[in-house]
XYZ file of N, CA and C in Angstrom:
765
model
N 101.587 74.144 96.568
C 100.653 75.060 97.225
C 99.290 74.977 96.547
N 98.230 75.042 97.345
C 96.890 74.988 96.796
C 96.490 76.291 96.126
N 95.471 76.201 95.277
C 95.009 77.370 94.531
C 94.496 78.467 95.462
N 93.692 78.086 96.458
C 93.116 79.079 97.361
C 94.196 79.800 98.160
N 95.169 79.032 98.658
C 96.255 79.653 99.421
C 97.044 80.638 98.561
N 97.328 80.245 97.317
C 98.070 81.128 96.409
C 97.278 82.401 96.119
N 95.977 82.256 95.925
C 95.137 83.424 95.651
C 95.115 84.379 96.838
N 94.994 83.826 98.037
C 94.975 84.666 99.241
C 96.300 85.410 99.394
N 97.401 84.716 99.167
C 98.720 85.356 99.252
C 98.814 86.522 98.271
N 98.362 86.293 97.046
C 98.423 87.355 96.032
C 97.584 88.557 96.439
N 96.371 88.319 96.896
C 95.484 89.435 97.232
C 95.980 90.209 98.446
N 96.454 89.498 99.459
C 96.994 90.178 100.644
C 98.238 90.976 100.279
N 99.112 90.384 99.468
C 100.332 91.081 99.044
C 99.988 92.320 98.225
N 98.993 92.212 97.354
C 98.581 93.357 96.536
C 98.047 94.489 97.404
N 97.233 94.146 98.391
C 96.696 95.173 99.294
C 97.812 95.815 100.114
N 98.769 95.004 100.559
C 99.892 95.538 101.335
C 100.754 96.466 100.481
N 101.036 96.054 99.256
C 101.818 96.902 98.345
C 101.088 98.209 98.051
N 99.779 98.147 97.970
C 99.001 99.360 97.711
C 99.086 100.332 98.881
N 99.089 99.804 100.093
C 99.247 100.659 101.276
C 100.596 101.366 101.237
N 101.639 100.608 100.920
C 102.987 101.189 100.832
C 103.044 102.242 99.724
N 102.491 101.910 98.558
C 102.494 102.856 97.432
C 101.739 104.128 97.789
N 100.639 103.975 98.511
C 99.838 105.137 98.906
C 100.624 106.043 99.857
N 101.308 105.433 100.805
C 102.091 106.226 101.761
C 103.250 106.941 101.076
N 103.931 106.245 100.170
C 105.054 106.859 99.456
C 104.574 108.006 98.569
N 103.466 107.786 97.872
C 102.932 108.831 96.997
C 102.523 110.058 97.801
N 101.882 109.819 98.936
C 101.444 110.943 99.767
C 102.632 111.720 100.316
N 103.676 110.994 100.695
C 104.868 111.642 101.245
C 105.537 112.543 100.215
N 105.550 112.106 98.961
C 106.282 112.848 97.934
C 105.419 113.853 97.167
N 104.105 113.679 97.201
C 103.242 114.540 96.393
C 102.479 115.589 97.198
N 102.462 115.430 98.507
C 101.767 116.397 99.362
C 102.796 117.172 100.168
N 102.761 118.475 100.061
C 103.702 119.320 100.792
C 103.400 119.288 102.290
N 104.421 119.503 103.125
C 104.187 119.578 104.574
C 103.120 120.629 104.898
N 102.199 120.261 105.766
C 101.110 121.146 106.203
C 100.088 121.445 105.099
N 100.205 120.758 103.955
C 99.242 120.956 102.872
C 98.062 120.010 103.034
N 96.884 120.500 102.761
C 95.690 119.662 102.745
C 95.804 118.710 101.549
N 95.813 117.373 101.780
C 95.961 116.424 100.660
C 94.935 116.631 99.554
N 93.742 117.095 99.922
C 92.698 117.286 98.912
C 93.002 118.448 97.970
N 94.030 119.229 98.285
C 94.420 120.356 97.440
C 95.557 119.992 96.485
N 96.081 118.789 96.610
C 97.175 118.350 95.745
C 96.620 117.521 94.591
N 96.618 118.085 93.397
C 96.079 117.374 92.229
C 96.866 116.104 91.933
N 98.188 116.184 92.095
C 99.030 115.016 91.817
C 98.697 113.875 92.770
N 98.502 114.187 94.043
C 98.162 113.157 95.028
C 96.786 112.556 94.742
N 95.837 113.396 94.401
C 94.485 112.913 94.114
C 94.501 111.902 92.972
N 95.231 112.214 91.907
C 95.305 111.308 90.759
C 96.066 110.034 91.111
N 97.146 110.178 91.887
C 97.903 108.994 92.309
C 97.048 108.093 93.185
N 96.279 108.698 94.071
C 95.399 107.940 94.959
C 94.368 107.152 94.155
N 93.791 107.784 93.141
C 92.817 107.096 92.289
C 93.473 105.959 91.505
N 94.673 106.203 90.998
C 95.376 105.173 90.223
C 95.692 103.959 91.086
N 96.198 104.199 92.293
C 96.566 103.095 93.189
C 95.330 102.299 93.593
N 94.261 102.996 93.953
C 93.032 102.314 94.368
C 92.446 101.484 93.226
N 92.443 102.046 92.022
C 91.896 101.318 90.870
C 92.736 100.094 90.542
N 94.043 100.243 90.578
C 94.933 99.115 90.309
C 94.700 98.010 91.339
N 94.597 98.386 92.602
C 94.355 97.409 93.672
C 93.016 96.712 93.469
N 91.982 97.480 93.188
C 90.650 96.921 92.961
C 90.659 95.892 91.839
N 91.205 96.269 90.695
C 91.172 95.387 89.524
C 92.037 94.145 89.724
N 93.198 94.311 90.361
C 94.077 93.164 90.596
C 93.424 92.152 91.533
N 92.837 92.643 92.610
C 92.186 91.743 93.569
C 90.987 91.052 92.921
N 90.205 91.790 92.149
C 89.034 91.187 91.503
C 89.423 90.192 90.412
N 90.553 90.430 89.750
C 91.079 89.434 88.811
C 91.285 88.106 89.537
N 91.907 88.190 90.707
C 92.209 86.960 91.440
C 90.960 86.365 92.075
N 90.030 87.217 92.470
C 88.769 86.696 92.987
C 88.022 85.906 91.915
N 88.204 86.274 90.654
C 87.578 85.502 89.576
C 88.161 84.095 89.515
N 89.448 83.964 89.842
C 90.065 82.636 89.922
C 89.434 81.834 91.048
N 89.236 82.487 92.186
C 88.591 81.832 93.330
C 87.186 81.383 92.948
N 86.457 82.238 92.251
C 85.088 81.905 91.846
C 85.069 80.715 90.891
N 85.993 80.693 89.947
C 86.050 79.608 88.960
C 86.265 78.249 89.616
N 87.070 78.211 90.670
C 87.463 76.927 91.260
C 86.743 76.583 92.561
N 86.175 77.591 93.234
C 85.561 77.310 94.535
C 84.124 77.802 94.653
N 83.632 78.492 93.640
C 82.234 78.892 93.636
C 81.963 80.281 94.186
N 80.683 80.662 94.079
C 80.265 82.023 94.419
C 80.380 82.324 95.909
N 80.227 81.316 96.767
C 80.300 81.562 98.210
C 81.680 82.072 98.607
N 82.716 81.377 98.174
C 84.078 81.816 98.478
C 84.361 83.177 97.838
N 83.854 83.352 96.630
C 84.022 84.634 95.944
C 83.374 85.757 96.754
N 82.152 85.520 97.205
C 81.428 86.533 97.966
C 82.108 86.883 99.271
N 82.629 85.874 99.960
C 83.340 86.132 101.221
C 84.588 86.971 100.961
N 85.329 86.587 99.929
C 86.533 87.344 99.585
C 86.211 88.769 99.193
N 85.141 88.956 98.423
C 84.751 90.297 97.996
C 84.305 91.137 99.186
N 83.550 90.543 100.090
C 83.114 91.263 101.293
C 84.311 91.775 102.089
N 85.289 90.912 102.313
C 86.477 91.314 103.073
C 87.265 92.394 102.336
N 87.347 92.262 101.012
C 88.087 93.252 100.221
C 87.402 94.615 100.267
N 86.080 94.636 100.088
C 85.344 95.906 100.106
C 85.457 96.569 101.474
N 85.400 95.768 102.524
C 85.546 96.309 103.878
C 86.941 96.904 104.072
N 87.949 96.217 103.564
C 89.327 96.715 103.645
C 89.477 98.033 102.895
N 88.895 98.099 101.707
C 89.000 99.331 100.914
C 88.284 100.493 101.595
N 87.191 100.204 102.280
C 86.485 101.264 103.008
C 87.372 101.859 104.099
N 88.273 101.045 104.628
C 89.166 101.504 105.698
C 90.414 102.196 105.181
N 90.814 101.919 103.946
C 92.136 102.372 103.493
C 92.136 103.350 102.323
N 91.042 103.489 101.622
C 91.065 104.285 100.394
C 90.948 105.788 100.610
N 90.606 106.219 101.788
C 90.420 107.640 102.072
C 89.399 108.247 101.103
N 89.833 109.142 100.203
C 88.884 109.829 99.313
C 88.774 109.192 97.927
N 89.557 108.173 97.641
C 89.551 107.562 96.305
C 88.221 106.851 96.033
N 87.791 106.876 94.786
C 86.551 106.222 94.368
C 86.810 104.995 93.502
N 87.828 105.052 92.639
C 88.156 103.951 91.724
C 86.960 103.539 90.881
N 86.117 104.509 90.557
C 84.903 104.223 89.787
C 84.453 105.487 89.058
N 84.408 105.462 87.734
C 84.158 106.677 86.955
C 82.815 107.355 87.181
N 81.740 106.585 87.437
C 80.445 107.259 87.443
C 80.277 108.225 88.605
N 81.055 108.072 89.672
C 81.007 109.067 90.743
C 81.548 110.412 90.250
N 82.544 110.356 89.388
C 83.100 111.594 88.829
C 82.150 112.201 87.800
N 81.464 111.339 87.021
C 80.433 111.848 86.117
C 79.371 112.612 86.915
N 78.945 112.016 88.031
C 77.926 112.654 88.867
C 78.421 113.988 89.415
N 79.666 114.016 89.868
C 80.228 115.258 90.412
C 80.325 116.346 89.347
N 80.652 115.941 88.113
C 80.731 116.935 87.038
C 79.346 117.469 86.677
N 78.360 116.588 86.611
C 77.014 117.010 86.235
C 76.374 117.895 87.295
N 76.729 117.681 88.561
C 76.196 118.516 89.639
C 77.108 119.698 89.944
N 78.158 119.840 89.143
C 79.109 120.952 89.260
C 79.846 120.975 90.598
N 79.925 119.830 91.213
C 80.750 119.708 92.411
C 82.223 119.671 92.031
N 82.480 119.266 90.801
C 83.850 119.131 90.304
C 83.909 119.644 88.863
N 85.025 120.280 88.500
C 85.189 120.797 87.150
C 85.363 119.688 86.131
N 85.130 120.014 84.878
C 85.219 119.028 83.804
C 86.618 118.432 83.699
N 87.640 119.278 83.713
C 89.014 118.784 83.581
C 89.386 117.884 84.752
N 89.009 118.292 85.951
C 89.304 117.499 87.149
C 88.644 116.126 87.055
N 87.360 116.105 86.719
C 86.636 114.836 86.642
C 87.158 113.921 85.556
N 87.392 114.470 84.367
C 87.888 113.653 83.260
C 89.303 113.151 83.529
N 90.111 113.935 84.228
C 91.468 113.497 84.583
C 91.416 112.276 85.488
N 90.524 112.296 86.448
C 90.383 111.155 87.360
C 89.907 109.911 86.610
N 88.940 110.097 85.721
C 88.428 108.968 84.940
C 89.521 108.391 84.053
N 90.304 109.256 83.424
C 91.387 108.798 82.549
C 92.436 108.020 83.331
N 92.809 108.523 84.500
C 93.809 107.848 85.336
C 93.293 106.484 85.783
N 92.037 106.418 86.183
C 91.452 105.141 86.602
C 91.438 104.140 85.451
N 91.071 104.600 84.272
C 91.003 103.706 83.114
C 92.373 103.152 82.757
N 93.377 104.013 82.732
C 94.741 103.568 82.421
C 95.232 102.585 83.481
N 94.992 102.893 84.747
C 95.420 101.996 85.829
C 94.770 100.626 85.685
N 93.481 100.607 85.345
C 92.788 99.333 85.166
C 93.343 98.518 84.015
N 93.705 99.193 82.932
C 94.236 98.488 81.762
C 95.655 97.972 81.981
N 96.362 98.517 82.968
C 97.736 98.088 83.245
C 97.814 96.900 84.205
N 96.674 96.455 84.688
C 96.664 95.412 85.719
C 97.029 94.034 85.175
N 96.572 93.710 83.960
C 96.744 92.342 83.463
C 98.195 91.854 83.481
N 99.195 92.627 83.012
C 100.582 92.132 83.070
C 101.031 91.797 84.487
N 100.564 92.574 85.451
C 100.903 92.318 86.861
C 100.303 90.995 87.329
N 99.031 90.794 87.020
C 98.359 89.558 87.429
C 98.958 88.358 86.699
N 99.220 88.519 85.404
C 99.781 87.414 84.623
C 101.148 87.006 85.166
N 101.954 87.961 85.590
C 103.274 87.649 86.152
C 103.133 86.749 87.370
N 102.136 87.038 88.193
C 101.895 86.178 89.358
C 101.452 84.789 88.921
N 100.539 84.721 87.973
C 100.095 83.411 87.494
C 101.274 82.603 86.954
N 102.163 83.271 86.240
C 103.296 82.587 85.604
C 104.286 82.024 86.618
N 104.228 82.491 87.859
C 105.093 81.923 88.900
C 104.732 80.469 89.177
N 103.489 80.109 88.869
C 103.064 78.718 89.009
C 103.006 78.230 90.438
N 102.528 79.087 91.350
C 102.430 78.666 92.750
C 101.412 77.550 92.942
N 100.493 77.428 92.014
C 99.554 76.299 92.030
C 99.334 75.850 90.588
N 98.849 74.642 90.439
C 98.582 74.121 89.094
C 97.567 74.988 88.364
N 96.543 75.428 89.103
C 95.489 76.237 88.493
C 96.033 77.572 87.979
N 96.929 78.175 88.741
C 97.495 79.454 88.316
C 98.438 79.273 87.120
N 99.167 78.187 87.113
C 100.056 77.910 85.984
C 99.233 77.738 84.705
N 98.102 77.065 84.818
C 97.234 76.876 83.657
C 96.661 78.204 83.167
N 96.292 79.086 84.102
C 95.739 80.382 83.709
C 96.768 81.226 82.964
N 98.026 81.094 83.336
C 99.076 81.899 82.705
C 99.232 81.565 81.225
N 98.938 80.323 80.863
C 99.165 79.903 79.478
C 97.868 79.607 78.727
N 96.746 79.865 79.372
C 95.449 79.767 78.706
C 94.967 81.192 78.445
N 95.170 81.671 77.243
C 94.901 83.069 76.926
C 93.450 83.322 76.520
N 92.606 82.311 76.645
C 91.202 82.505 76.309
C 90.530 83.434 77.318
N 89.664 84.265 76.818
C 88.932 85.202 77.669
C 87.514 85.293 77.125
N 86.558 84.957 77.938
C 85.163 84.912 77.495
C 84.354 85.939 78.276
N 83.493 86.644 77.572
C 82.680 87.668 78.220
C 81.796 87.072 79.316
N 81.497 87.880 80.322
C 80.585 87.452 81.386
C 79.134 87.799 81.066
N 78.906 88.448 79.932
C 77.552 88.845 79.557
C 76.815 87.637 78.994
N 76.004 87.008 79.835
C 75.322 85.774 79.459
C 73.867 85.988 79.065
N 73.431 87.238 79.023
C 72.061 87.561 78.615
C 72.133 88.600 77.500
N 71.002 88.963 76.950
C 70.989 89.954 75.873
C 71.529 91.290 76.388
N 72.091 92.116 75.504
C 72.605 93.420 75.941
C 71.566 94.257 76.683
N 70.314 94.212 76.249
C 69.269 94.979 76.923
C 69.074 94.504 78.359
N 68.967 93.177 78.532
C 68.809 92.642 79.881
C 70.059 92.870 80.721
N 71.215 92.769 80.076
C 72.467 93.015 80.790
C 72.533 94.457 81.284
N 72.091 95.386 80.445
C 72.078 96.797 80.844
C 71.142 97.015 82.028
N 70.002 96.335 82.018
C 69.068 96.450 83.140
C 69.684 95.910 84.425
N 70.388 94.785 84.316
C 71.027 94.189 85.493
C 72.102 95.114 86.054
N 72.995 95.602 85.184
C 74.076 96.475 85.652
C 73.535 97.809 86.174
N 72.558 98.365 85.470
C 71.991 99.637 85.908
C 71.247 99.515 87.224
N 70.400 98.483 87.333
C 69.630 98.288 88.561
C 70.540 97.922 89.729
N 71.545 97.087 89.465
C 72.476 96.706 90.523
C 73.265 97.890 91.038
N 73.732 98.720 90.111
C 74.458 99.924 90.510
C 73.562 100.840 91.326
N 72.333 101.028 90.872
C 71.403 101.899 91.586
C 71.125 101.376 92.992
N 70.946 100.073 93.120
C 70.695 99.486 94.434
C 71.891 99.692 95.361
N 73.095 99.483 94.831
C 74.311 99.696 95.635
C 74.414 101.143 96.094
N 74.191 102.070 95.166
C 74.314 103.497 95.481
C 73.253 103.928 96.488
N 72.006 103.520 96.262
C 70.924 103.903 97.162
C 71.156 103.386 98.576
N 71.543 102.112 98.681
C 71.764 101.559 100.014
C 72.933 102.248 100.699
N 74.003 102.498 99.946
C 75.174 103.153 100.524
C 74.826 104.548 101.030
N 74.095 105.317 100.229
C 73.686 106.661 100.647
C 72.808 106.601 101.888
N 71.877 105.648 101.904
C 70.949 105.544 103.028
C 71.657 105.129 104.314
N 72.423 104.050 104.247
C 73.027 103.521 105.472
C 74.084 104.464 106.030
N 74.789 105.159 105.156
C 75.806 106.091 105.640
C 75.197 107.336 106.270
N 73.946 107.628 105.925
C 73.273 108.779 106.533
C 72.565 108.415 107.832
N 72.421 107.113 108.091
C 71.651 106.676 109.253
C 72.491 106.023 110.349
N 73.656 105.518 110.015
C 74.425 104.740 110.991
C 75.870 105.206 111.045
N 76.541 104.854 112.123
C 77.958 105.175 112.264
C 78.771 104.330 111.288
N 80.014 104.751 111.071
C 80.861 104.047 110.107
C 81.056 102.589 110.495
N 81.183 102.295 111.773
C 81.417 100.917 112.218
C 80.256 99.994 111.852
N 79.081 100.564 111.723
C 77.913 99.774 111.327
C 77.689 99.847 109.819
N 77.815 101.045 109.259
C 77.500 101.233 107.842
C 78.495 100.542 106.921
N 79.782 100.556 107.270
C 80.793 99.965 106.383
C 80.586 98.457 106.178
N 80.419 97.660 107.263
C 80.178 96.223 107.045
C 78.871 95.946 106.302
N 77.820 96.700 106.624
C 76.545 96.481 105.941
C 76.639 96.854 104.465
N 77.321 97.950 104.183
C 77.521 98.370 102.793
C 78.299 97.315 102.016
N 79.357 96.789 102.636
C 80.167 95.752 101.992
C 79.355 94.480 101.770
N 78.522 94.130 102.745
C 77.705 92.917 102.637
C 76.689 93.027 101.504
N 75.971 94.136 101.462
C 74.949 94.314 100.425
C 75.588 94.367 99.039
N 76.695 95.075 98.914
C 77.390 95.146 97.625
C 77.821 93.763 97.156
N 78.362 92.966 98.075
C 78.838 91.625 97.726
C 77.687 90.716 97.309
N 76.571 90.808 98.012
C 75.398 89.999 97.672
C 74.867 90.379 96.292
N 74.799 91.674 96.008
C 74.306 92.129 94.707
C 75.230 91.694 93.568
N 76.532 91.714 93.824
C 77.487 91.241 92.817
C 77.283 89.753 92.560
N 77.193 88.975 93.622
C 77.011 87.523 93.469
C 75.704 87.199 92.748
N 74.678 87.987 93.001
C 73.392 87.771 92.337
C 73.520 87.886 90.818
N 74.382 88.794 90.369
C 74.498 89.062 88.926
C 75.617 88.290 88.247
N 76.315 87.431 88.972
C 77.471 86.733 88.401
C 77.132 85.986 87.119
N 75.994 85.315 87.101
C 75.637 84.492 85.942
C 74.883 85.261 84.859
N 74.743 86.558 85.046
C 74.068 87.391 84.046
C 75.050 88.330 83.336
N 75.774 89.121 84.138
C 76.714 90.099 83.559
C 78.086 90.068 84.219
N 78.224 89.284 85.278
C 79.446 89.322 86.072
C 79.307 90.229 87.277
N 78.274 91.070 87.271
C 78.017 91.945 88.412
C 79.148 92.906 88.710
N 79.573 93.630 87.708
C 80.719 94.531 87.922
C 80.316 95.837 88.595
N 79.258 96.460 88.138
C 78.777 97.723 88.698
C 79.872 98.788 88.756
N 80.843 98.672 87.897
C 81.965 99.612 87.864
C 82.568 99.561 86.459
N 82.464 100.631 85.680
C 82.932 100.608 84.289
C 84.396 100.227 84.128
N 85.261 100.794 84.955
C 86.695 100.519 84.820
C 87.011 99.069 85.159
N 86.363 98.533 86.171
C 86.589 97.139 86.554
C 86.184 96.202 85.422
N 85.025 96.436 84.831
C 84.563 95.601 83.716
C 85.503 95.703 82.526
N 85.970 96.905 82.240
C 86.882 97.102 81.113
C 88.221 96.435 81.367
N 88.726 96.537 82.581
C 90.007 95.924 82.926
C 89.967 94.410 82.768
N 88.875 93.792 83.196
C 88.802 92.337 83.203
C 88.265 91.732 81.909
N 87.402 92.471 81.184
C 86.672 91.804 80.099
C 86.658 92.506 78.748
N 87.194 93.697 78.624
C 87.160 94.372 77.329
C 87.942 93.573 76.288
N 87.316 93.301 75.151
C 87.984 92.579 74.076
C 87.934 91.075 74.190
N 87.253 90.552 75.205
C 87.143 89.096 75.336
C 86.245 88.530 74.236
N 86.298 87.219 74.060
C 85.457 86.565 73.060
C 83.985 86.882 73.319
N 83.270 87.174 72.242
C 81.837 87.477 72.287
C 81.513 88.787 73.003
N 82.532 89.614 73.248
C 82.301 90.901 73.908
C 82.388 92.012 72.865
N 81.239 92.379 72.333
C 81.186 93.457 71.346
C 81.496 94.785 72.035
N 82.318 95.609 71.401
C 82.750 96.854 72.035
C 81.577 97.789 72.319
N 80.651 97.887 71.387
C 79.498 98.766 71.584
C 78.641 98.263 72.740
N 78.388 96.944 72.771
C 77.609 96.371 73.868
C 78.325 96.569 75.198
N 79.637 96.399 75.189
C 80.419 96.575 76.415
C 80.251 97.993 76.955
N 80.396 98.978 76.094
C 80.268 100.376 76.522
C 78.846 100.687 76.982
N 77.858 100.145 76.262
C 76.464 100.416 76.609
C 76.092 99.803 77.953
N 76.538 98.574 78.190
C 76.160 97.860 79.412
C 76.987 98.310 80.610
N 78.311 98.277 80.458
C 79.175 98.478 81.622
C 79.537 99.938 81.891
N 79.402 100.788 80.884
C 79.677 102.210 81.100
C 78.385 103.029 81.180
N 77.568 102.953 80.138
C 76.371 103.792 80.109
C 75.340 103.364 81.151
N 74.990 102.074 81.163
C 73.933 101.608 82.067
C 74.322 101.785 83.530
N 75.558 101.419 83.872
C 75.959 101.561 85.271
C 76.069 103.031 85.667
N 76.461 103.895 84.723
C 76.525 105.329 85.023
C 75.124 105.901 85.240
N 74.154 105.434 84.454
C 72.771 105.859 84.669
C 72.257 105.364 86.019
N 72.760 104.217 86.440
C 72.368 103.696 87.745
C 72.864 104.537 88.900
N 73.798 105.426 88.614
C 74.350 106.306 89.646
C 73.550 107.595 89.801
N 72.438 107.728 89.081
C 71.628 108.947 89.162
C 71.254 109.321 90.604
N 70.919 108.345 91.473
C 70.613 108.728 92.859
C 71.737 109.502 93.545
N 72.977 109.235 93.145
C 74.104 109.968 93.711
C 73.965 111.471 93.423
N 73.407 111.802 92.257
C 73.234 113.210 91.888
C 71.993 113.814 92.546
N 70.929 113.027 92.687
C 69.668 113.545 93.195
C 69.595 113.584 94.715
N 70.383 112.748 95.377
C 70.273 112.616 96.831
C 70.458 113.943 97.567
N 71.491 114.746 97.235
C 71.636 116.027 97.942
C 70.423 116.934 97.766
N 69.805 116.908 96.577
C 68.629 117.735 96.335
C 67.443 117.243 97.156
N 67.302 115.914 97.241
C 66.191 115.333 98.000
C 66.329 115.660 99.485
N 67.550 115.545 100.002
C 67.783 115.821 101.422
C 67.525 117.286 101.757
N 67.879 118.180 100.804
C 67.693 119.609 101.066
C 66.227 120.043 100.879
């Protein structure tokens, strides 16, 4: 089997398993006639499943990028983001949205930190799952990845420049998403949002990896060669979270 075919099978299977996991969790964690948004257990499970799905798919998209280039990576990311827009319901799978909600008092401190903690743990649990698939050896490339334990940071510029890239990229994604969702119907806004996000990620691939999501960056790259922990936190957590400031200011501007 070819590398691309194996990668597609893995990503489709992961998304399908996530749908099943989401339905099972909702069935068991939400009481009959209960508003799902009132079930704390369901909310945390939803965030965990979405984060696990996000990180697993992006792990495999990195394989696609390594062997087929940014174009194939971008197409795969666009389709994945569009799929998540259709299936994630209220899940964010990204900590800085919860930071914003806590700072604007839309959400309590315990609630927000619980979601961030669940997302972080889910992201860190992804590697054994992905490695198990690689170890199946469905393609030569995947077999090699299973036994090549080298991991190199995607930060190819200075930490300061990397922080600017991640912060500006996050801000651009957030601003466009807020704007297009306020101006167009979901059928128009979702594909455009996915397209712009994918383009911005591809633009930053050779600078920082274009993660624009703290948990995703930590899941894929924390502890890799040349990845200093302080720089990692400053670039992928602090800078991208600062890039989410428009998320906090937008309601005030509109009002």
